[in-house]
Amino acid sequence: MEQAEIQPFIAYRGYPPDWAHDTLQTVSGYTWWEVVRGGVEVRTVFGSTHAAQGNWILVPHGLQRRQLLQRGTMLTSLSFQAVWPNGRPIVELEKPVTGPAGTEVTRLARATCDIAGRAVGPAAFTAREFSFMEWLQVRCSFLTFIAQLMENVTAPGIGGRIAGPLSGDTRLDIIVHDIRQNLNAGPLPYSAWSQRLGLARAQIDRLAARHLGGTLRARRDVLLRDEIRHQLAMGTLSAKELAAKYSFTDAAHFSRWVRRMTGHTPTELRVAAV
């Protein structure tokens, strides 16, 4: 259980950036919003989910969505990662879930965002530096928020459930965790895995086929695709910078790979987000 990766990557209270008002994206994590003012609509393959002022909405991990925010909408926003080492989401949800604000979940989310807002750095969507005490305060408030939220969304009739941490083979979990921690477009490090786990490449591939239903390269590519889409939607790094960050040969190689994996160029994905 200590291996679970539970951490926020966006936390703010206020008005979202202009690009966020109408965007199609897939986030490698969960998104939780309290609608302080205005309204939110989230469209997925399961239909439309609405959250008006005085309510909150949780969008599941990795679910492609089109989000439509009314002009003037104000949010308490927490986007976070909550996965097991093999990348499996801790809470499995099929579609977005809503609930009333004014509860303990909302209070804890506000507290987490308020602490984050006092840290060094400019407004939302930029990195911030925390003192050790600020980090402890954020961590404590955030983890309590997660516990309360999970209790809410896994209640009878809501549809969420806690997923187990294992794929079915501990050795494969170690490999997938390594892929997630070192996402890049280069060759998979089979030699390092073989030395660490005492498995031949063919054995590793058989484990992946049995427990993942496919190849490790396919799993890596999906994880990398989702992360790159998220980075393009955020708009903080250029295509050239992303190509270098994820070990593509050059920007042209990066663009071809993104188009093959998503059906769109990096520019098209960024424009769609904006």
PDB file of C-alpha atoms in Angstrom, residues 9-10 19 23-33 59-65 67 78-81 89 223 225-227 229-231 233-234:
ATOM      1  CA  PHE A   9      -0.657  18.259  -9.821  1.00  0.00           C
ATOM      2  CA  ILE A  10      -3.115  21.186 -10.137  1.00  0.00           C
ATOM      3  CA  TRP A  19      -8.357  27.828 -22.831  1.00  0.00           C
ATOM      4  CA  THR A  23     -11.490  21.908 -24.603  1.00  0.00           C
ATOM      5  CA  LEU A  24     -11.277  18.244 -25.563  1.00  0.00           C
ATOM      6  CA  GLN A  25      -8.670  16.380 -23.580  1.00  0.00           C
ATOM      7  CA  THR A  26      -7.685  13.188 -21.820  1.00  0.00           C
ATOM      8  CA  VAL A  27      -6.024  13.696 -18.442  1.00  0.00           C
ATOM      9  CA  SER A  28      -3.772  11.021 -16.934  1.00  0.00           C
ATOM     10  CA  GLY A  29      -5.333  11.518 -13.543  1.00  0.00           C
ATOM     11  CA  TYR A  30      -8.569  12.573 -11.844  1.00  0.00           C
ATOM     12  CA  THR A  31     -10.121  16.044 -11.996  1.00  0.00           C
ATOM     13  CA  TRP A  32     -12.273  17.341  -9.126  1.00  0.00           C
ATOM     14  CA  TRP A  33     -14.087  20.686  -9.273  1.00  0.00           C
ATOM     15  CA  VAL A  59     -13.987  13.187 -13.723  1.00  0.00           C
ATOM     16  CA  PRO A  60     -12.448   9.670 -13.769  1.00  0.00           C
ATOM     17  CA  HIS A  61      -8.822   8.925 -14.528  1.00  0.00           C
ATOM     18  CA  GLY A  62      -7.960   8.766 -18.233  1.00  0.00           C
ATOM     19  CA  LEU A  63     -11.493   9.435 -19.529  1.00  0.00           C
ATOM     20  CA  GLN A  64     -11.566  11.543 -22.693  1.00  0.00           C
ATOM     21  CA  ARG A  65     -13.850  14.497 -22.154  1.00  0.00           C
ATOM     22  CA  GLN A  67     -15.377  20.270 -20.874  1.00  0.00           C
ATOM     23  CA  LEU A  78      -7.909  19.696  -7.656  1.00  0.00           C
ATOM     24  CA  SER A  79      -6.411  17.488 -10.350  1.00  0.00           C
ATOM     25  CA  PHE A  80      -4.539  14.554  -8.900  1.00  0.00           C
ATOM     26  CA  GLN A  81      -2.888  11.232  -9.515  1.00  0.00           C
ATOM     27  CA  PRO A  89      -6.241   3.742 -11.082  1.00  0.00           C
ATOM     28  CA  LEU A 223       0.864   5.988 -21.240  1.00  0.00           C
ATOM     29  CA  ARG A 225       0.274   9.334 -25.573  1.00  0.00           C
ATOM     30  CA  ASP A 226      -1.935  10.341 -22.637  1.00  0.00           C
ATOM     31  CA  GLU A 227       0.892  12.240 -20.941  1.00  0.00           C
ATOM     32  CA  ARG A 229      -1.869  15.043 -24.771  1.00  0.00           C
ATOM     33  CA  HIS A 230      -2.030  16.379 -21.232  1.00  0.00           C
ATOM     34  CA  GLN A 231       1.179  18.369 -21.709  1.00  0.00           C
ATOM     35  CA  ALA A 233      -3.359  20.839 -23.398  1.00  0.00           C
ATOM     36  CA  MET A 234      -1.498  22.548 -20.570  1.00  0.00           C
TER      37      MET A 234
END
